[in-house]
N, CA and C atoms as an extended XYZ file, in Angstrom:
498
Properties=species:S:1:pos:R:3:atomname:S:1:resname:S:1:resid:I:1 pbc="F F F"
N         0.838       -1.195        0.000 N   MET     1
C         0.000        0.000        0.000 CA  MET     1
C         0.872        1.245        0.000 C   MET     1
N         0.396        2.241       -0.666 N   ASP     2
C         1.117        3.503       -0.703 CA  ASP     2
C         0.996        4.242        0.619 C   ASP     2
N         1.895        5.179        0.827 N   ILE     3
C         1.830        6.062        1.985 CA  ILE     3
C         1.030        7.301        1.590 C   ILE     3
N         0.074        7.676        2.439 N   VAL     4
C        -0.674        8.916        2.252 CA  VAL     4
C        -0.005        9.962        3.137 C   VAL     4
N         0.353       11.091        2.543 N   THR     5
C         1.037       12.159        3.273 CA  THR     5
C         0.120       13.370        3.385 C   THR     5
N         0.000       13.880        4.609 N   ILE     6
C        -0.901       15.008        4.873 CA  ILE     6
C        -0.109       16.137        5.520 C   ILE     6
N        -0.142       17.312        4.896 N   GLY     7
C         0.441       18.506        5.501 CA  GLY     7
C        -0.533       19.068        6.524 C   GLY     7
N        -0.021       19.488        7.684 N   VAL     8
C        -0.900       19.962        8.747 CA  VAL     8
C        -0.422       21.324        9.258 C   VAL     8
N        -1.351       22.274        9.297 N   VAL     9
C        -1.083       23.596        9.873 CA  VAL     9
C        -2.251       23.995       10.762 C   VAL     9
N        -1.989       24.963       11.608 N   SER    10
C        -3.029       25.544       12.445 CA  SER    10
C        -2.597       26.942       12.835 C   SER    10
N        -3.546       27.715       13.302 N   ASP    11
C        -3.240       29.015       13.899 CA  ASP    11
C        -2.369       29.895       13.009 C   ASP    11
N        -2.770       30.018       11.739 N   THR    12
C        -2.007       30.881       10.836 CA  THR    12
C        -2.335       32.353       11.072 C   THR    12
N        -3.537       32.656       11.546 N   HIS    13
C        -3.927       34.031       11.901 CA  HIS    13
C        -3.537       35.048       10.825 C   HIS    13
N        -3.862       34.724        9.565 N   ILE    14
C        -3.506       35.621        8.462 CA  ILE    14
C        -4.668       36.574        8.197 C   ILE    14
N        -4.457       37.878        8.121 N   PRO    15
C        -3.179       38.592        8.038 CA  PRO    15
C        -2.696       39.207        9.358 C   PRO    15
N        -3.348       38.897       10.476 N   SER    16
C        -2.987       39.590       11.714 CA  SER    16
C        -1.627       39.171       12.288 C   SER    16
N        -1.266       37.895       12.211 N   ARG    17
C         0.020       37.430       12.750 CA  ARG    17
C         1.081       37.211       11.677 C   ARG    17
N         0.630       36.916       10.488 N   GLY    18
C         1.541       36.743        9.358 CA  GLY    18
C         0.832       37.234        8.116 C   GLY    18
N         1.571       37.721        7.162 N   LYS    19
C         0.962       38.228        5.926 CA  LYS    19
C         0.526       37.084        5.013 C   LYS    19
N         1.236       35.964        5.098 N   ALA    20
C         0.941       34.805        4.254 CA  ALA    20
C         1.565       33.573        4.894 C   ALA    20
N         1.146       32.408        4.422 N   ILE    21
C         1.796       31.188        4.883 CA  ILE    21
C         3.237       31.223        4.383 C   ILE    21
N         4.200       30.971        5.268 N   PRO    22
C         5.611       31.050        4.856 CA  PRO    22
C         5.940       30.115        3.692 C   PRO    22
N         6.804       30.602        2.812 N   ASP    23
C         7.203       29.820        1.641 CA  ASP    23
C         7.761       28.451        2.008 C   ASP    23
N         8.472       28.357        3.147 N   ILE    24
C         9.050       27.080        3.554 CA  ILE    24
C         7.959       26.031        3.760 C   ILE    24
N         6.797       26.456        4.248 N   VAL    25
C         5.670       25.547        4.461 CA  VAL    25
C         5.042       25.176        3.122 C   VAL    25
N         4.819       26.167        2.282 N   LEU    26
C         4.231       25.902        0.967 CA  LEU    26
C         5.102       24.951        0.158 C   LEU    26
N         6.404       25.142        0.218 N   GLU    27
C         7.333       24.245       -0.492 CA  GLU    27
C         7.259       22.829        0.066 C   GLU    27
N         7.228       22.725        1.394 N   ALA    28
C         7.188       21.407        2.039 CA  ALA    28
C         5.908       20.652        1.701 C   ALA    28
N         4.817       21.376        1.473 N   PHE    29
C         3.536       20.747        1.197 CA  PHE    29
C         3.389       20.322       -0.264 C   PHE    29
N         4.290       20.763       -1.140 N   LYS    30
C         4.217       20.317       -2.529 CA  LYS    30
C         4.424       18.803       -2.553 C   LYS    30
N         3.474       18.114       -3.133 N   GLY    31
C         3.568       16.662       -3.191 CA  GLY    31
C         2.765       15.936       -2.117 C   GLY    31
N         2.202       16.661       -1.136 N   VAL    32
C         1.349       15.979       -0.161 CA  VAL    32
C         0.028       15.602       -0.826 C   VAL    32
N        -0.643       14.630       -0.257 N   ASP    33
C        -1.917       14.177       -0.804 CA  ASP    33
C        -3.074       15.045       -0.345 C   ASP    33
N        -2.901       15.719        0.805 N   MET    34
C        -3.958       16.514        1.390 CA  MET    34
C        -3.352       17.458        2.414 C   MET    34
N        -4.089       18.529        2.725 N   ILE    35
C        -3.664       19.476        3.764 CA  ILE    35
C        -4.808       19.625        4.755 C   ILE    35
N        -4.468       19.569        6.038 N   ILE    36
C        -5.441       19.838        7.095 CA  ILE    36
C        -5.056       21.148        7.763 C   ILE    36
N        -6.043       22.041        7.903 N   HIS    37
C        -5.842       23.286        8.666 CA  HIS    37
C        -6.763       23.208        9.872 C   HIS    37
N        -6.176       23.238       11.067 N   ALA    38
C        -6.928       23.034       12.305 CA  ALA    38
C        -7.422       24.340       12.935 C   ALA    38
N        -7.770       25.310       12.116 N   GLY    39
C        -8.470       26.494       12.600 CA  GLY    39
C        -7.629       27.709       12.897 C   GLY    39
N        -8.337       28.813       13.086 N   ASP    40
C        -7.763       30.150       13.213 CA  ASP    40
C        -7.006       30.550       11.952 C   ASP    40
N        -7.709       30.385       10.824 N   LEU    41
C        -7.196       30.870        9.542 CA  LEU    41
C        -7.287       32.391        9.515 C   LEU    41
N        -8.381       32.935       10.012 N   VAL    42
C        -8.815       34.321       10.064 CA  VAL    42
C        -9.369       34.779        8.706 C   VAL    42
N        -8.652       34.608        7.626 N   LYS    43
C        -9.173       34.956        6.297 CA  LYS    43
C        -9.310       33.693        5.451 C   LYS    43
N       -10.446       33.565        4.764 N   ASP    44
C       -10.700       32.343        4.006 CA  ASP    44
C        -9.774       32.145        2.811 C   ASP    44
N        -9.132       33.202        2.362 N   TYR    45
C        -8.235       33.027        1.210 CA  TYR    45
C        -7.040       32.129        1.536 C   TYR    45
N        -6.797       31.880        2.811 N   VAL    46
C        -5.750       30.923        3.206 CA  VAL    46
C        -6.077       29.545        2.620 C   VAL    46
N        -7.353       29.182        2.649 N   ILE    47
C        -7.766       27.893        2.079 CA  ILE    47
C        -7.489       27.868        0.585 C   ILE    47
N        -7.830       28.947       -0.105 N   TYR    48
C        -7.636       28.984       -1.561 CA  TYR    48
C        -6.156       28.865       -1.923 C   TYR    48
N        -5.311       29.519       -1.133 N   GLU    49
C        -3.860       29.428       -1.389 CA  GLU    49
C        -3.378       27.990       -1.214 C   GLU    49
N        -3.824       27.340       -0.152 N   LEU    50
C        -3.413       25.960        0.090 CA  LEU    50
C        -3.996       25.003       -0.939 C   LEU    50
N        -5.206       25.300       -1.430 N   GLU    51
C        -5.841       24.436       -2.430 CA  GLU    51
C        -5.094       24.414       -3.760 C   GLU    51
N        -4.220       25.386       -3.972 N   GLU    52
C        -3.385       25.351       -5.176 CA  GLU    52
C        -2.359       24.229       -5.092 C   GLU    52
N        -2.131       23.718       -3.872 N   ILE    53
C        -1.162       22.640       -3.656 CA  ILE    53
C        -1.847       21.282       -3.581 C   ILE    53
N        -2.916       21.191       -2.776 N   ALA    54
C        -3.606       19.913       -2.564 CA  ALA    54
C        -4.993       20.182       -1.998 C   ALA    54
N        -5.800       19.137       -1.944 N   LYS    55
C        -7.124       19.233       -1.325 CA  LYS    55
C        -6.948       19.687        0.123 C   LYS    55
N        -7.841       20.568        0.592 N   VAL    56
C        -7.755       21.113        1.939 CA  VAL    56
C        -9.010       20.746        2.725 C   VAL    56
N        -8.796       20.283        3.948 N   VAL    57
C        -9.873       20.112        4.911 CA  VAL    57
C        -9.545       21.045        6.069 C   VAL    57
N       -10.507       21.884        6.437 N   ALA    58
C       -10.266       22.859        7.499 CA  ALA    58
C       -11.458       22.918        8.437 C   ALA    58
N       -11.169       23.256        9.684 N   VAL    59
C       -12.208       23.567       10.661 CA  VAL    59
C       -11.994       25.003       11.114 C   VAL    59
N       -13.035       25.569       11.700 N   ALA    60
C       -12.949       26.944       12.186 CA  ALA    60
C       -12.402       26.967       13.608 C   ALA    60
N       -11.690       28.046       13.912 N   GLY    61
C       -11.193       28.272       15.262 CA  GLY    61
C       -11.910       29.441       15.906 C   GLY    61
N       -11.532       29.756       17.123 N   ASN    62
C       -12.201       30.817       17.876 CA  ASN    62
C       -11.957       32.207       17.306 C   ASN    62
N       -10.939       32.386       16.473 N   ASN    63
C       -10.690       33.688       15.852 CA  ASN    63
C       -11.287       33.805       14.451 C   ASN    63
N       -11.911       32.730       13.980 N   ASP    64
C       -12.560       32.771       12.675 CA  ASP    64
C       -13.973       33.334       12.835 C   ASP    64
N       -14.390       34.150       11.867 N   ASP    65
C       -15.685       34.817       12.007 CA  ASP    65
C       -16.854       33.840       11.869 C   ASP    65
N       -18.036       34.353       12.149 N   PHE    66
C       -19.251       33.539       12.147 CA  PHE    66
C       -19.445       32.830       10.809 C   PHE    66
N       -19.217       33.532        9.706 N   PHE    67
C       -19.392       32.944        8.383 CA  PHE    67
C       -18.473       31.735        8.202 C   PHE    67
N       -17.206       31.884        8.574 N   MET    68
C       -16.278       30.759        8.433 CA  MET    68
C       -16.660       29.614        9.364 C   MET    68
N       -17.130       29.937       10.556 N   GLN    69
C       -17.547       28.882       11.475 CA  GLN    69
C       -18.733       28.110       10.894 C   GLN    69
N       -19.645       28.818       10.242 N   GLN    70
C       -20.795       28.166        9.611 CA  GLN    70
C       -20.338       27.308        8.428 C   GLN    70
N       -19.417       27.817        7.633 N   GLN    71
C       -18.960       27.113        6.438 CA  GLN    71
C       -18.089       25.900        6.771 C   GLN    71
N       -17.184       26.069        7.724 N   LEU    72
C       -16.191       25.027        8.007 CA  LEU    72
C       -16.605       24.068        9.112 C   LEU    72
N       -17.370       24.563       10.073 N   GLY    73
C       -17.700       23.741       11.228 CA  GLY    73
C       -16.542       23.702       12.221 C   GLY    73
N       -16.802       23.096       13.372 N   LYS    74
C       -15.807       23.072       14.451 CA  LYS    74
C       -15.241       21.673       14.704 C   LYS    74
N       -15.829       20.664       14.041 N   LYS    75
C       -15.397       19.278       14.266 CA  LYS    75
C       -15.648       18.481       13.001 C   LYS    75
N       -14.642       17.720       12.572 N   LYS    76
C       -14.793       16.840       11.413 CA  LYS    76
C       -14.099       15.525       11.712 C   LYS    76
N       -14.606       14.462       11.090 N   ILE    77
C       -13.924       13.170       11.149 CA  ILE    77
C       -13.701       12.710        9.717 C   ILE    77
N       -12.449       12.461        9.381 N   LEU    78
C       -12.053       12.015        8.046 CA  LEU    78
C       -11.708       10.532        8.096 C   LEU    78
N       -11.968        9.828        7.015 N   ASP    79
C       -11.538        8.432        6.894 CA  ASP    79
C       -10.577        8.372        5.715 C   ASP    79
N        -9.310        8.195        6.024 N   ILE    80
C        -8.279        8.204        4.992 CA  ILE    80
C        -7.496        6.896        5.091 C   ILE    80
N        -7.631        6.078        4.080 N   GLY    81
C        -6.913        4.814        4.064 CA  GLY    81
C        -7.231        3.926        5.254 C   GLY    81
N        -8.488        3.979        5.727 N   GLY    82
C        -8.881        3.171        6.870 CA  GLY    82
C        -8.513        3.767        8.215 C   GLY    82
N        -7.920        4.955        8.206 N   VAL    83
C        -7.561        5.656        9.441 CA  VAL    83
C        -8.556        6.789        9.652 C   VAL    83
N        -9.148        6.834       10.834 N   LYS    84
C       -10.097        7.901       11.154 CA  LYS    84
C        -9.360        9.025       11.882 C   LYS    84
N        -9.442       10.232       11.285 N   ILE    85
C        -8.761       11.402       11.837 CA  ILE    85
C        -9.809       12.432       12.241 C   ILE    85
N        -9.820       12.767       13.516 N   GLY    86
C       -10.676       13.831       14.013 CA  GLY    86
C        -9.941       15.154       13.877 C   GLY    86
N       -10.661       16.181       13.470 N   VAL    87
C       -10.060       17.512       13.333 CA  VAL    87
C       -10.912       18.509       14.104 C   VAL    87
N       -10.276       19.279       14.966 N   THR    88
C       -10.938       20.336       15.709 CA  THR    88
C        -9.906       21.415       15.995 C   THR    88
N       -10.365       22.573       16.443 N   HIS    89
C        -9.391       23.616       16.751 CA  HIS    89
C        -8.785       23.419       18.136 C   HIS    89
N        -9.600       23.022       19.093 N   GLY    90
C        -9.088       22.820       20.442 CA  GLY    90
C        -9.625       23.830       21.435 C   GLY    90
N       -10.546       24.681       20.974 N   ASP    91
C       -11.103       25.702       21.866 CA  ASP    91
C       -12.421       25.266       22.499 C   ASP    91
N       -12.964       24.111       22.098 N   MET    92
C       -14.201       23.612       22.696 CA  MET    92
C       -13.919       22.265       23.347 C   MET    92
N       -14.734       21.910       24.340 N   GLY    93
C       -14.601       20.572       24.893 CA  GLY    93
C       -14.537       20.516       26.401 C   GLY    93
N       -14.567       21.638       27.080 N   ASN    94
C       -14.595       21.700       28.544 CA  ASN    94
C       -13.389       21.039       29.211 C   ASN    94
N       -12.245       21.077       28.552 N   GLY    95
C       -11.067       20.447       29.130 CA  GLY    95
C       -10.139       21.417       29.832 C   GLY    95
N       -10.225       22.680       29.484 N   GLY    96
C        -9.355       23.671       30.104 CA  GLY    96
C        -8.200       24.063       29.228 C   GLY    96
N        -7.552       23.082       28.582 N   ASN    97
C        -6.492       23.418       27.630 CA  ASN    97
C        -6.775       22.697       26.315 C   ASN    97
N        -6.016       23.035       25.294 N   ALA    98
C        -6.304       22.529       23.946 CA  ALA    98
C        -6.248       21.004       23.875 C   ALA    98
N        -5.256       20.382       24.499 N   LEU    99
C        -5.151       18.925       24.463 CA  LEU    99
C        -6.347       18.284       25.163 C   LEU    99
N        -6.672       18.749       26.349 N   LYS   100
C        -7.820       18.174       27.075 CA  LYS   100
C        -9.113       18.400       26.303 C   LYS   100
N        -9.250       19.571       25.682 N   ASN   101
C       -10.429       19.834       24.858 CA  ASN   101
C       -10.501       18.857       23.691 C   ASN   101
N        -9.363       18.621       23.028 N   ALA   102
C        -9.320       17.700       21.888 CA  ALA   102
C        -9.678       16.280       22.335 C   ALA   102
N        -9.168       15.877       23.481 N   ILE   103
C        -9.503       14.551       24.022 CA  ILE   103
C       -11.004       14.462       24.272 C   ILE   103
N       -11.560       15.473       24.932 N   ASN   104
C       -12.975       15.443       25.307 CA  ASN   104
C       -13.920       15.501       24.115 C   ASN   104
N       -13.587       16.304       23.105 N   ILE   105
C       -14.519       16.451       21.985 CA  ILE   105
C       -14.639       15.167       21.154 C   ILE   105
N       -13.583       14.320       21.184 N   PHE   106
C       -13.617       13.072       20.412 CA  PHE   106
C       -13.702       11.831       21.301 C   PHE   106
N       -13.995       12.004       22.592 N   LYS   107
C       -13.961       10.855       23.518 CA  LYS   107
C       -14.969        9.768       23.158 C   LYS   107
N       -16.043       10.113       22.475 N   ASN   108
C       -17.044        9.110       22.095 CA  ASN   108
C       -16.964        8.716       20.623 C   ASN   108
N       -15.900        9.124       19.943 N   ASP   109
C       -15.733        8.818       18.525 CA  ASP   109
C       -14.576        7.838       18.336 C   ASP   109
N       -14.772        6.811       17.508 N   PRO   110
C       -13.691        5.839       17.271 CA  PRO   110
C       -12.657        6.386       16.281 C   PRO   110
N       -11.761        7.254       16.769 N   VAL   111
C       -10.739        7.850       15.915 CA  VAL   111
C        -9.364        7.265       16.245 C   VAL   111
N        -8.475        7.300       15.245 N   ASN   112
C        -7.093        6.862       15.424 CA  ASN   112
C        -6.163        8.027       15.709 C   ASN   112
N        -6.594        9.224       15.301 N   CYS   113
C        -5.765       10.423       15.411 CA  CYS   113
C        -6.677       11.626       15.593 C   CYS   113
N        -6.229       12.581       16.392 N   VAL   114
C        -6.938       13.852       16.524 CA  VAL   114
C        -5.963       14.973       16.210 C   VAL   114
N        -6.307       15.782       15.211 N   VAL   115
C        -5.518       16.955       14.855 CA  VAL   115
C        -6.193       18.162       15.496 C   VAL   115
N        -5.394       18.970       16.188 N   PHE   116
C        -5.946       20.151       16.845 CA  PHE   116
C        -4.919       21.269       16.831 C   PHE   116
N        -5.330       22.432       17.265 N   GLY   117
C        -4.447       23.592       17.324 CA  GLY   117
C        -4.723       24.368       18.591 C   GLY   117
N        -4.965       25.652       18.460 N   HIS   118
C        -5.382       26.586       19.506 CA  HIS   118
C        -4.248       27.037       20.433 C   HIS   118
N        -3.433       26.124       20.904 N   SER   119
C        -2.390       26.481       21.881 CA  SER   119
C        -1.133       27.047       21.225 C   SER   119
N        -0.977       26.846       19.924 N   HIS   120
C         0.222       27.223       19.175 CA  HIS   120
C         1.433       26.403       19.634 C   HIS   120
N         1.199       25.386       20.451 N   ALA   121
C         2.278       24.556       20.985 CA  ALA   121
C         2.251       23.188       20.302 C   ALA   121
N         3.325       22.823       19.601 N   PRO   122
C         3.361       21.524       18.941 CA  PRO   122
C         3.164       20.380       19.942 C   PRO   122
N         2.453       19.358       19.490 N   HIS   123
C         2.178       18.199       20.342 CA  HIS   123
C         2.063       16.980       19.441 C   HIS   123
N         2.740       15.904       19.790 N   ASN   124
C         2.741       14.680       18.989 CA  ASN   124
C         2.854       13.516       19.963 C   ASN   124
N         1.694       13.034       20.451 N   GLU   125
C         1.704       12.043       21.524 CA  GLU   125
C         0.549       11.069       21.350 C   GLU   125
N         0.851        9.797       21.564 N   GLU   126
C        -0.190        8.791       21.555 CA  GLU   126
C        -0.716        8.628       22.977 C   GLU   126
N        -2.035        8.746       23.117 N   ILE   127
C        -2.690        8.601       24.414 CA  ILE   127
C        -3.785        7.555       24.254 C   ILE   127
N        -3.652        6.449       24.972 N   GLU   128
C        -4.630        5.361       24.920 CA  GLU   128
C        -4.945        4.945       23.485 C   GLU   128
N        -3.899        4.792       22.680 N   GLY   129
C        -4.036        4.300       21.319 CA  GLY   129
C        -4.458        5.329       20.280 C   GLY   129
N        -4.594        6.606       20.689 N   VAL   130
C        -4.981        7.670       19.752 CA  VAL   130
C        -3.836        8.675       19.669 C   VAL   130
N        -3.425        9.009       18.452 N   LEU   131
C        -2.385       10.020       18.249 CA  LEU   131
C        -3.015       11.409       18.345 C   LEU   131
N        -2.531       12.223       19.266 N   PHE   132
C        -2.968       13.614       19.385 CA  PHE   132
C        -1.872       14.484       18.798 C   PHE   132
N        -2.247       15.242       17.746 N   PHE   133
C        -1.258       15.936       16.929 CA  PHE   133
C        -1.621       17.406       16.750 C   PHE   133
N        -0.778       18.279       17.268 N   ASN   134
C        -0.923       19.726       17.096 CA  ASN   134
C         0.336       20.209       16.376 C   ASN   134
N         0.187       20.803       15.174 N   PRO   135
C         1.375       21.213       14.417 CA  PRO   135
C         2.034       22.494       14.925 C   PRO   135
N         1.458       23.143       15.939 N   GLY   136
C         1.961       24.453       16.336 CA  GLY   136
C         1.502       25.490       15.318 C   GLY   136
N         2.274       26.546       15.158 N   SER   137
C         1.900       27.598       14.213 CA  SER   137
C         3.089       28.021       13.353 C   SER   137
N         2.854       28.199       12.038 N   PRO   138
C         3.935       28.670       11.169 CA  PRO   138
C         4.073       30.193       11.143 C   PRO   138
N         3.164       30.903       11.844 N   THR   139
C         3.170       32.366       11.770 CA  THR   139
C         3.103       33.062       13.123 C   THR   139
N         2.775       32.333       14.190 N   ASP   140
C         2.615       32.941       15.515 CA  ASP   140
C         3.076       31.945       16.578 C   ASP   140
N         4.375       31.940       16.850 N   LYS   141
C         4.945       30.926       17.736 CA  LYS   141
C         4.681       31.176       19.212 C   LYS   141
N         4.148       32.348       19.550 N   ARG   142
C         3.874       32.701       20.948 CA  ARG   142
C         5.086       32.398       21.817 C   ARG   142
N         4.939       31.512       22.792 N   ARG   143
C         6.055       31.219       23.714 CA  ARG   143
C         6.928       30.067       23.242 C   ARG   143
N         6.701       29.593       22.037 N   GLN   144
C         7.498       28.493       21.510 CA  GLN   144
C         8.827       29.022       20.969 C   GLN   144
N         9.879       28.206       21.018 N   PRO   145
C        11.170       28.693       20.502 CA  PRO   145
C        11.200       28.902       18.990 C   PRO   145
N        10.393       28.119       18.239 N   ARG   146
C        10.410       28.227       16.778 CA  ARG   146
C         9.012       28.042       16.199 C   ARG   146
N         8.854       28.493       14.967 N   TYR   147
C         7.640       28.247       14.203 CA  TYR   147
C         7.607       26.770       13.813 C   TYR   147
N         6.413       26.254       13.482 N   SER   148
C         6.331       24.842       13.136 CA  SER   148
C         5.092       24.526       12.296 C   SER   148
N         5.150       23.369       11.679 N   TYR   149
C         4.029       22.772       10.962 CA  TYR   149
C         4.204       21.269       11.095 C   TYR   149
N         3.272       20.499       10.547 N   GLY   150
C         3.372       19.057       10.726 CA  GLY   150
C         3.107       18.272        9.467 C   GLY   150
N         3.518       17.020        9.521 N   ILE   151
C         3.244       16.053        8.459 CA  ILE   151
C         2.708       14.785        9.119 C   ILE   151
N         1.558       14.324        8.647 N   LEU   152
C         1.037       13.026        9.053 CA  LEU   152
C         1.283       12.044        7.922 C   LEU   152
N         1.642       10.820        8.275 N   SER   153
C         1.831        9.758        7.287 CA  SER   153
C         0.928        8.590        7.653 C   SER   153
N         0.188        8.112        6.670 N   ILE   154
C        -0.688        6.969        6.867 CA  ILE   154
C        -0.200        5.840        5.983 C   ILE   154
N         0.033        4.689        6.622 N   LYS   155
C         0.466        3.502        5.882 CA  LYS   155
C        -0.069        2.279        6.600 C   LYS   155
N        -0.634        1.353        5.838 N   ASP   156
C        -1.143        0.101        6.395 CA  ASP   156
C        -2.070        0.334        7.589 C   ASP   156
N        -2.987        1.273        7.435 N   LYS   157
C        -4.008        1.589        8.445 CA  LYS   157
C        -3.422        2.054        9.782 C   LYS   157
N        -2.224        2.636        9.729 N   SER   158
C        -1.669        3.264       10.937 CA  SER   158
C        -1.197        4.668       10.572 C   SER   158
N        -1.139        5.548       11.577 N   VAL   159
C        -0.797        6.944       11.349 CA  VAL   159
C         0.351        7.346       12.262 C   VAL   159
N         1.249        8.151       11.727 N   SER   160
C         2.343        8.709       12.526 CA  SER   160
C         2.478       10.189       12.176 C   SER   160
N         3.014       10.955       13.101 N   GLY   161
C         3.154       12.381       12.902 CA  GLY   161
C         4.568       12.865       13.101 C   GLY   161
N         4.889       13.938       12.412 N   GLN   162
C         6.208       14.565       12.537 CA  GLN   162
C         5.991       16.076       12.614 C   GLN   162
N         6.607       16.692       13.612 N   ILE   163
C         6.599       18.152       13.744 CA  ILE   163
C         7.860       18.669       13.061 C   ILE   163
N         7.712       19.676       12.207 N   ILE   164
C         8.869       20.279       11.548 CA  ILE   164
C         9.001       21.702       12.051 C   ILE   164
N        10.174       22.019       12.602 N   TYR   165
C        10.456       23.345       13.160 CA  TYR   165
C        11.292       24.144       12.167 C   TYR   165
N        11.082       25.450       12.154 N   PHE   166
C        11.925       26.320       11.308 CA  PHE   166
C        12.091       27.671       11.961 C   PHE   166
């Protein structure tokens, strides 16, 4: 079976935190099978820019306006190569922080991986058989030492994640 490669970003906050997705990210995503954006795009043209590279699946974050929240939704479950991937921003779920929110929002869903954002802090950890993956932010690193994005790889019905720092 082939490997399915997914580029993952979150918290781009364009144009307030960055004018555009950094070229290093756009270059890295050339050749991916799909791109997931885990919310806080701020402007919808971010999706159109990414769609020039690959199919995009996005959810809305707390900084996305009402229209984008209506269009994108706050929670999605994808089935890619037999792997179920939950996507949310991480601002809902009554957990207190983005990881706990991501755990809570998908606690009743049979997912293999949950992609989330909100904290701007990269996270790549398997918890009770589910990979929780936050790519950080390529435009607003907050208290993180570097900007980041992620790559998910699906092969033989299993998923793994890699955080790339720049």
